[in-house]
PDB file of C-alpha atoms in Angstrom:
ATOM      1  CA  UNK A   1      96.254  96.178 125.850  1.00 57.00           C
ATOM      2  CA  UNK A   2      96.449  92.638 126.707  1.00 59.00           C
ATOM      3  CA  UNK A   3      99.490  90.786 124.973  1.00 72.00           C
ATOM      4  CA  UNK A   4      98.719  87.145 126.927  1.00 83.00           C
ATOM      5  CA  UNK A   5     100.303  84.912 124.236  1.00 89.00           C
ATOM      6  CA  UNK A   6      98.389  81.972 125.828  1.00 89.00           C
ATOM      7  CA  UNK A   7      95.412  83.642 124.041  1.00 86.00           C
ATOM      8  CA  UNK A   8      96.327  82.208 120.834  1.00 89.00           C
ATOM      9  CA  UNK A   9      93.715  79.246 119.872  1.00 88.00           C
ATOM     10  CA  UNK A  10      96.653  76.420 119.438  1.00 90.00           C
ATOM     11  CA  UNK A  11      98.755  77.399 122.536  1.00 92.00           C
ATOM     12  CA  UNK A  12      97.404  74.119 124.603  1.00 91.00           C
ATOM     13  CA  UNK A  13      98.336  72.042 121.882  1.00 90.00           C
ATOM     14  CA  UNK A  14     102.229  73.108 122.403  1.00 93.00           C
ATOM     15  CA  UNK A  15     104.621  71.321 124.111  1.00 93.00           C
ATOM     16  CA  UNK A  16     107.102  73.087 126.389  1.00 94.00           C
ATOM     17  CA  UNK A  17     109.521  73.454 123.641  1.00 94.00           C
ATOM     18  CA  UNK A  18     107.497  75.025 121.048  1.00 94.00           C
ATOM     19  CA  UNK A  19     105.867  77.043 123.348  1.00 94.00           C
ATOM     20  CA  UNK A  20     109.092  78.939 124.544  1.00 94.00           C
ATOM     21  CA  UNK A  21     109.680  79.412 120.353  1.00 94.00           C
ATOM     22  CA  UNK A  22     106.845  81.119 120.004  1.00 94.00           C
ATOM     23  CA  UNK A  23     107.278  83.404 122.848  1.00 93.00           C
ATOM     24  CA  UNK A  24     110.665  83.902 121.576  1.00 94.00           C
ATOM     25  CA  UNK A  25     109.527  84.686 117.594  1.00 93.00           C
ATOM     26  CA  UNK A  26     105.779  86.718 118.533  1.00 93.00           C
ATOM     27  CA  UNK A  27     105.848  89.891 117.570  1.00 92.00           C
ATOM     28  CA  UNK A  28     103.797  93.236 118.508  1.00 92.00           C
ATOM     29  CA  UNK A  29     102.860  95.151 115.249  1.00 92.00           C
ATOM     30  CA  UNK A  30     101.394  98.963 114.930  1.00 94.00           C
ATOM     31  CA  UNK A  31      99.270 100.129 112.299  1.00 95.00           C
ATOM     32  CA  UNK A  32      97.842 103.645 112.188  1.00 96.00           C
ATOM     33  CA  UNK A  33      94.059 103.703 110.677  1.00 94.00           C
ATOM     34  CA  UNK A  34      93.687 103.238 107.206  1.00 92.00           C
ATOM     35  CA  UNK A  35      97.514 101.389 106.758  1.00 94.00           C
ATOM     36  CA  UNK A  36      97.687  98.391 104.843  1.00 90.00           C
ATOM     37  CA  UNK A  37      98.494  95.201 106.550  1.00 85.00           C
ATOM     38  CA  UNK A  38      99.931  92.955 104.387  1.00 65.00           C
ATOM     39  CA  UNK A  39      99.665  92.402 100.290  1.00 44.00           C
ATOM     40  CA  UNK A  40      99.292  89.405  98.801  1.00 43.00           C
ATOM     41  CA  UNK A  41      98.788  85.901 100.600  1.00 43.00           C
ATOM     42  CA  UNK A  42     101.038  84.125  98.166  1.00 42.00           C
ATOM     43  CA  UNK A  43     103.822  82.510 100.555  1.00 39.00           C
ATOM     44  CA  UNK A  44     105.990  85.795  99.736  1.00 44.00           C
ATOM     45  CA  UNK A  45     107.600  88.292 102.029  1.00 45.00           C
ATOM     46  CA  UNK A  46     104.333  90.276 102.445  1.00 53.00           C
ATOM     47  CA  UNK A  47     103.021  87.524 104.299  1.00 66.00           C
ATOM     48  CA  UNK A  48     102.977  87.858 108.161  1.00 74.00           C
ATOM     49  CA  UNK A  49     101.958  84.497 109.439  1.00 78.00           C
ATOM     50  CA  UNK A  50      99.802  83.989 112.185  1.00 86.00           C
ATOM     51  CA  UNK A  51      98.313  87.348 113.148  1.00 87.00           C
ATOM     52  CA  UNK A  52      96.036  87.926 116.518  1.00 92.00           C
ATOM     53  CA  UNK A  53      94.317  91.089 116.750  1.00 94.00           C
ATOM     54  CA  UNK A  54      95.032  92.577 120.205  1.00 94.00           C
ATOM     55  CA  UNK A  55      92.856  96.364 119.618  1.00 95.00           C
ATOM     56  CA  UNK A  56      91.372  98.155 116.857  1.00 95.00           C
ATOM     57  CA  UNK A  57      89.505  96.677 113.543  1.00 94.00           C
ATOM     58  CA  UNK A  58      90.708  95.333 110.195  1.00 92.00           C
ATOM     59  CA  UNK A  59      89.235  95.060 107.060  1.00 90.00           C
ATOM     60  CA  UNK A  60      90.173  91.989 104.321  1.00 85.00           C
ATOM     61  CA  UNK A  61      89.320  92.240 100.769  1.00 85.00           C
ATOM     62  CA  UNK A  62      89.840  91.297  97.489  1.00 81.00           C
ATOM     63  CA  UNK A  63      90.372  93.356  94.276  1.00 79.00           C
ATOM     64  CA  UNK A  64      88.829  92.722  91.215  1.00 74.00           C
ATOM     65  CA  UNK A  65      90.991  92.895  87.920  1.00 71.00           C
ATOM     66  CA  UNK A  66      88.914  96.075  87.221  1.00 73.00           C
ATOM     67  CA  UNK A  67      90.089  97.495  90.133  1.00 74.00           C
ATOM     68  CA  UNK A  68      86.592  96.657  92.474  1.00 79.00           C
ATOM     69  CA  UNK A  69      87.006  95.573  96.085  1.00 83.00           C
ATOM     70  CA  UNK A  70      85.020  93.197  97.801  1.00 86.00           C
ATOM     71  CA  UNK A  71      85.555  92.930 101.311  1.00 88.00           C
ATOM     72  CA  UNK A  72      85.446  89.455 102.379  1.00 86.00           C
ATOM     73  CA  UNK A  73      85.576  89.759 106.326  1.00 86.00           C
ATOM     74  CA  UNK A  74      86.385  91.690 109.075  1.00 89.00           C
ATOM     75  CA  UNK A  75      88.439  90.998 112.233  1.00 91.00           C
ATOM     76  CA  UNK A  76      88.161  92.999 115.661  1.00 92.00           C
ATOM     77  CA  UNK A  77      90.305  92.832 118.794  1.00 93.00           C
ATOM     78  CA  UNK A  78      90.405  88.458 119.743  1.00 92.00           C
ATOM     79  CA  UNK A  79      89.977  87.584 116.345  1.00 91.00           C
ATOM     80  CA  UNK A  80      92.939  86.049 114.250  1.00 87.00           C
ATOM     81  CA  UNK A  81      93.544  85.615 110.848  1.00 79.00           C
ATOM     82  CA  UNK A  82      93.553  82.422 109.241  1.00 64.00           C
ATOM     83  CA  UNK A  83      94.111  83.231 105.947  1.00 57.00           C
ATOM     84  CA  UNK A  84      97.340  84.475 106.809  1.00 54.00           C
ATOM     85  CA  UNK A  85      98.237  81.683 108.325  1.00 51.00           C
ATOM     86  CA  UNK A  86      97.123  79.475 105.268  1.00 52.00           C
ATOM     87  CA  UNK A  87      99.490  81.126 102.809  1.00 54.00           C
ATOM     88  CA  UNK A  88     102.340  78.516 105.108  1.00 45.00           C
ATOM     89  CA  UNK A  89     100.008  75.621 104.237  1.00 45.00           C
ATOM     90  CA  UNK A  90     101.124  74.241 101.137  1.00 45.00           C
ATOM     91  CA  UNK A  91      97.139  73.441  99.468  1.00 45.00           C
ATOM     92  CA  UNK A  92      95.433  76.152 100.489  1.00 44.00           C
ATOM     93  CA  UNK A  93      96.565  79.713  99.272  1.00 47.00           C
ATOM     94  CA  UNK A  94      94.800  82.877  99.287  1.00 49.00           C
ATOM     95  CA  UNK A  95      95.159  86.343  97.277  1.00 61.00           C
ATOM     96  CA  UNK A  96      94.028  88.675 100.036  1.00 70.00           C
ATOM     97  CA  UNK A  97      94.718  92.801 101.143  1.00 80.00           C
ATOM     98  CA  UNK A  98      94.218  94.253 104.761  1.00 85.00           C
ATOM     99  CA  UNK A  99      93.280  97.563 106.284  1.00 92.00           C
ATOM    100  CA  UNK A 100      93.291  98.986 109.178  1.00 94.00           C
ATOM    101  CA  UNK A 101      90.170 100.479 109.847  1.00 92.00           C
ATOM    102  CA  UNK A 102      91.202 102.201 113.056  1.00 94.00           C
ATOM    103  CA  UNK A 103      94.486 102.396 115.070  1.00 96.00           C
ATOM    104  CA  UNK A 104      94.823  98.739 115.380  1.00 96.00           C
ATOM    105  CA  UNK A 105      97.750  96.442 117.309  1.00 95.00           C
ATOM    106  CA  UNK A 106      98.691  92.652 116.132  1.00 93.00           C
ATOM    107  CA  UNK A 107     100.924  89.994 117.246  1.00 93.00           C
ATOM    108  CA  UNK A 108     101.933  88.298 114.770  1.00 90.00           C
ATOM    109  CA  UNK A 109     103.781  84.551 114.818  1.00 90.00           C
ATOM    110  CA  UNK A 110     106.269  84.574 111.373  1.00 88.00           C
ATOM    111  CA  UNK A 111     105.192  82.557 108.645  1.00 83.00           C
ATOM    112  CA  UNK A 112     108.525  80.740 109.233  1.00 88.00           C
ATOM    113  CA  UNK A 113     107.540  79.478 112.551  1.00 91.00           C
ATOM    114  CA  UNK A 114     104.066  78.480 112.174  1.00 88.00           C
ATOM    115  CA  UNK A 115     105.252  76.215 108.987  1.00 87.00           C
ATOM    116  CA  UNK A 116     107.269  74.678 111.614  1.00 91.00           C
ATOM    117  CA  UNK A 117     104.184  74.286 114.294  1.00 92.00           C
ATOM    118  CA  UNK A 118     101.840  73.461 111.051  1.00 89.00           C
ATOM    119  CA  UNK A 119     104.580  70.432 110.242  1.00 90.00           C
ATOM    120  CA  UNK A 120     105.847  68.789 113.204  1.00 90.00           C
ATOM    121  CA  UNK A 121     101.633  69.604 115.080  1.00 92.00           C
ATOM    122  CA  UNK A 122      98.743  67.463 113.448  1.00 91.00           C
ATOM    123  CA  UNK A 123      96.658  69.096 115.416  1.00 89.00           C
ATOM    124  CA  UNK A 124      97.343  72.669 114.958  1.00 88.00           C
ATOM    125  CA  UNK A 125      97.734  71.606 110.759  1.00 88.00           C
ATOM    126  CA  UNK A 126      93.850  70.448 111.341  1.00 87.00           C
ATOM    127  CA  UNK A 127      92.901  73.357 112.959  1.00 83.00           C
ATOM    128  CA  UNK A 128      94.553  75.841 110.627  1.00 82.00           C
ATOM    129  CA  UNK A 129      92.705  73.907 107.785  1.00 82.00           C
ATOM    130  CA  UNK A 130      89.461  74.150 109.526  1.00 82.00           C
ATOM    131  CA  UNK A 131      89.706  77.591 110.405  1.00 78.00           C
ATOM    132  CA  UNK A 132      90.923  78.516 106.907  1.00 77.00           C
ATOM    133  CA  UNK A 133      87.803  76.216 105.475  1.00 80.00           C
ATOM    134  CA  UNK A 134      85.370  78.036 107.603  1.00 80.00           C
ATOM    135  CA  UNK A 135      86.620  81.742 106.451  1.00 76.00           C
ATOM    136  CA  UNK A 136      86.319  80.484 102.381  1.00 78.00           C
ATOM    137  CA  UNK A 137      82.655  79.600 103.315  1.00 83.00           C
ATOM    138  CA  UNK A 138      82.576  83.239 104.605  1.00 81.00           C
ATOM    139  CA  UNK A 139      84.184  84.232 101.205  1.00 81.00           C
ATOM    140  CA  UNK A 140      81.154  82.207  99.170  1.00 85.00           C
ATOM    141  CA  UNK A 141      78.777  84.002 101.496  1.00 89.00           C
ATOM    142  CA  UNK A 142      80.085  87.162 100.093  1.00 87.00           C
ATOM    143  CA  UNK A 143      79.902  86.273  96.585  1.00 85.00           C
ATOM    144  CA  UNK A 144      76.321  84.755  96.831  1.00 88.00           C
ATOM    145  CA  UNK A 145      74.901  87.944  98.074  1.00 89.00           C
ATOM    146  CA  UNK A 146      76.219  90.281  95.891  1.00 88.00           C
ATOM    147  CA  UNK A 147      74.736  87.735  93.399  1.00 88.00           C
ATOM    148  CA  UNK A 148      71.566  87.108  94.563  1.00 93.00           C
ATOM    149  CA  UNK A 149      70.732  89.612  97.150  1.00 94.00           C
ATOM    150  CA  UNK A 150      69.118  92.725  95.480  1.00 94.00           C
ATOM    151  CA  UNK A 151      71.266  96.555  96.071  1.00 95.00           C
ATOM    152  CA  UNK A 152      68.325  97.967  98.016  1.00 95.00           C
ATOM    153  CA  UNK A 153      67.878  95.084 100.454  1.00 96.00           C
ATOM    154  CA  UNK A 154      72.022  95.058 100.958  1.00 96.00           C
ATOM    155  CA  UNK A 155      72.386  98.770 101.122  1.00 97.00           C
ATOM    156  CA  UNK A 156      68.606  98.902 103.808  1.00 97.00           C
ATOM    157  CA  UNK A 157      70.807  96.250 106.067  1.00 96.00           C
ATOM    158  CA  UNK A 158      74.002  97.687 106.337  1.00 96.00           C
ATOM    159  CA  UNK A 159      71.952 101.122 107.499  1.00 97.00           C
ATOM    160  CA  UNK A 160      70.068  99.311 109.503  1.00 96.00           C
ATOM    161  CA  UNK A 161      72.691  97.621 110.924  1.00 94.00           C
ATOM    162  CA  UNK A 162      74.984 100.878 111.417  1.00 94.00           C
ATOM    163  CA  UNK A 163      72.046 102.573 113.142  1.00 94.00           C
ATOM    164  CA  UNK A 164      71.682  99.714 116.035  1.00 94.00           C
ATOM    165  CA  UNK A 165      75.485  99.827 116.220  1.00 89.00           C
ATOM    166  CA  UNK A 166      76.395 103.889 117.171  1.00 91.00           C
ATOM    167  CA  UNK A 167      72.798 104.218 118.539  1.00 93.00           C
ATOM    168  CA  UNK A 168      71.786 107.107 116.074  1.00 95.00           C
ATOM    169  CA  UNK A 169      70.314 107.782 113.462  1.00 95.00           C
ATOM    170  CA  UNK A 170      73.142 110.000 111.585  1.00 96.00           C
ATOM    171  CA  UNK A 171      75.601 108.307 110.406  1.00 96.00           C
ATOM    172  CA  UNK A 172      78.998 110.097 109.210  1.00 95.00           C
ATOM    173  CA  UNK A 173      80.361 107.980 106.370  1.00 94.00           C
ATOM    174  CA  UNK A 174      80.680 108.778 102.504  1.00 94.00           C
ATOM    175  CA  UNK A 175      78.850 107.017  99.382  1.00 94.00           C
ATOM    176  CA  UNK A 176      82.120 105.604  98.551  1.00 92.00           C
ATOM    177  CA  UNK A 177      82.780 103.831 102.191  1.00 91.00           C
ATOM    178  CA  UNK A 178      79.087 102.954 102.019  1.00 95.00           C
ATOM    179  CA  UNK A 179      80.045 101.050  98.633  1.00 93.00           C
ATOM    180  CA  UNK A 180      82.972  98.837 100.027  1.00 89.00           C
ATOM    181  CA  UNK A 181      81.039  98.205 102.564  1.00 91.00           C
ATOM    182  CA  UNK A 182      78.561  96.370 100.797  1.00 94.00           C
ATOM    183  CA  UNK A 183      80.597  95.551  98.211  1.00 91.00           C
ATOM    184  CA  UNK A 184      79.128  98.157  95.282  1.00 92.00           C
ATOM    185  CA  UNK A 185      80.613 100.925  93.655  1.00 90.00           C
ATOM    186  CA  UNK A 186      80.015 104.737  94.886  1.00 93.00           C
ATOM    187  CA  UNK A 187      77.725 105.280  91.891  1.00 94.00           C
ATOM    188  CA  UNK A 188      75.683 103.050  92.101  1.00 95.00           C
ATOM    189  CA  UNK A 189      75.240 103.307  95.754  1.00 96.00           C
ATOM    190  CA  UNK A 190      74.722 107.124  95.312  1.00 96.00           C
ATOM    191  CA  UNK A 191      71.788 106.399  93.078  1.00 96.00           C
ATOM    192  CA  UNK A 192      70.077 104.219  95.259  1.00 97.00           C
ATOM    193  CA  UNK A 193      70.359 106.551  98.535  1.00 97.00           C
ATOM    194  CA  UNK A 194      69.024 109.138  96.151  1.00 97.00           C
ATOM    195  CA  UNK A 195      66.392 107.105  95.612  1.00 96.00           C
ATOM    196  CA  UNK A 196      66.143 105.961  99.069  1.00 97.00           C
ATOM    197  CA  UNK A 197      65.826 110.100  99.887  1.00 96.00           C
ATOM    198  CA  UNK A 198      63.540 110.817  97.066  1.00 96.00           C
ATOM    199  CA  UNK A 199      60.994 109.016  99.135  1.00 96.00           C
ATOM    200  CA  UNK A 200      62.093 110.004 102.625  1.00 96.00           C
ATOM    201  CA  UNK A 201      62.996 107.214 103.700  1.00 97.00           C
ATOM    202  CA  UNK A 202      66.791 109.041 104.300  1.00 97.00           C
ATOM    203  CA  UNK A 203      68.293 112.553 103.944  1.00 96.00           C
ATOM    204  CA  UNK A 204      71.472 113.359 102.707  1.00 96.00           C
ATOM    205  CA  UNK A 205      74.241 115.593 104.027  1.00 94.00           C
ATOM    206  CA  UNK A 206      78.153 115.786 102.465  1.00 92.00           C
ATOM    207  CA  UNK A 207      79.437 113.309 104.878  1.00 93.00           C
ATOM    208  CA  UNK A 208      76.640 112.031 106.747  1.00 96.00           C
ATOM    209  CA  UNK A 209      73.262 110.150 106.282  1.00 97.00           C
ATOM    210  CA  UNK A 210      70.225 110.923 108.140  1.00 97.00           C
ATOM    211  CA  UNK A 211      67.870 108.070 108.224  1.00 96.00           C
ATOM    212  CA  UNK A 212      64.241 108.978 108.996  1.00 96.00           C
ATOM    213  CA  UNK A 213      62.324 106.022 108.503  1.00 95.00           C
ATOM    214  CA  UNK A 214      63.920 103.086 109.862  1.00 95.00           C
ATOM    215  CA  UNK A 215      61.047 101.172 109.926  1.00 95.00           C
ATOM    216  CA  UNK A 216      60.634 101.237 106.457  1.00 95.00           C
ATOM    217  CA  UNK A 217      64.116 100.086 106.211  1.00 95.00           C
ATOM    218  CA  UNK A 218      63.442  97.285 107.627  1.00 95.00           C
ATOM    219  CA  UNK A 219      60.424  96.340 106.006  1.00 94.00           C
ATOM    220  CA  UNK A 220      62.770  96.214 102.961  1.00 92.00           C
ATOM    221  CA  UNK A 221      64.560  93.236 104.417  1.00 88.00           C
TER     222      UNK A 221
END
């Protein structure tokens, strides 16, 4: 596991000073798969601050007020979180919940001190806003899909897309993963693999999908 703190995107724009407090304050944090991260981004105690993702894979979504989640992004080991690090910034805040999706290890920089860097750093404040801008466009990408990007095209991609990515055609997963993955709900998505099987496209096992017509898959998109 690589811990270089000089992998952190803002760590040429220290000086020698701040540099020696953030080796001083960073933090290695453990989560087993399927822990939450953190709660709410609101400036509270659940926030961490500036988290880099050393190994494993997290998942950030939102919840609905009827209990739906939409995930929003996903982070892998070298990518950091920025909307953690916006909760510090006093005009941009963000109501966010991470996962880990596997065994996953952070460092994390406390809230605390990156308000500090974020104050006394024009540069690192512009950065942190244009990071933080560039994952809300992510977040209206989101939202614009599951508005205008029909069920059957969203659910063809992500099964096309998990077929390139484990180089098989079975995939283990459930309905209800399926559904948070492409930001549905298990019924629905159970309806349309049905569907999807009715006219071979796929075959369905407890626990796994079998897809038998890729092609037709990706006519679909």
């Amino acid at each position: 596991m690589n811990t270089d703190i000089t992998k952190i995107p803002f760590w040429k724009n220290l000086n020698q000073e701040d540099k020696e407090m953030v080796k001083s304050s960073a933090v290695v944090k453990h989560y087993e798969a399927g822990q939450s991260i953190h709660g709410r981004c609101d400036g509270g105690n659940s926030c961490l601050g500036f988290v880099y993702v050393l190994t494993g894979d997290i998942r950030t979504y939102v919840v609905s007020p009827e209990g739906r989640e939409i995930t929003i992004f996903k982070m892998k080991a070298g990518d950091y979180c920025v909307l953690a690090a916006s909760c510090v910034l006093s005009r941009i805040k963000q109501e966010t919940q991470m996962v880990a999706l596997t065994d996953t290890d952070l460092m994390v920089i406390p809230a605390p001190v990156l308000a500090k860097l974020v104050a006394k750093n024009a540069e690192i404040k512009a950065m942190s806003y244009e990071l933080a801008a560039e994952k809300l466009s992510n977040v209206m990408s989101v939202f614009e899909e599951i508005l205008f990007v029909p069920l059957e095209t969203r659910l063809a991609s992500y099964l096309v897309e998990q077929c390139e990515a484990t180089e098989s055609n079975e995939l283990k997963t459930t309905q209800e993963k399926v559904a948070q993955e492409i930001n549905s709900v298990r019924e629905v998505v159970a309806r349309e693999l049905n569907r999807f099987a009715k006219r071979g496209i796929v075959s369905l096992k407890r626990g796994t999908i079998i897809i038998n017509d890729i092609e037709e898959l990706e006519e679909m998109l």
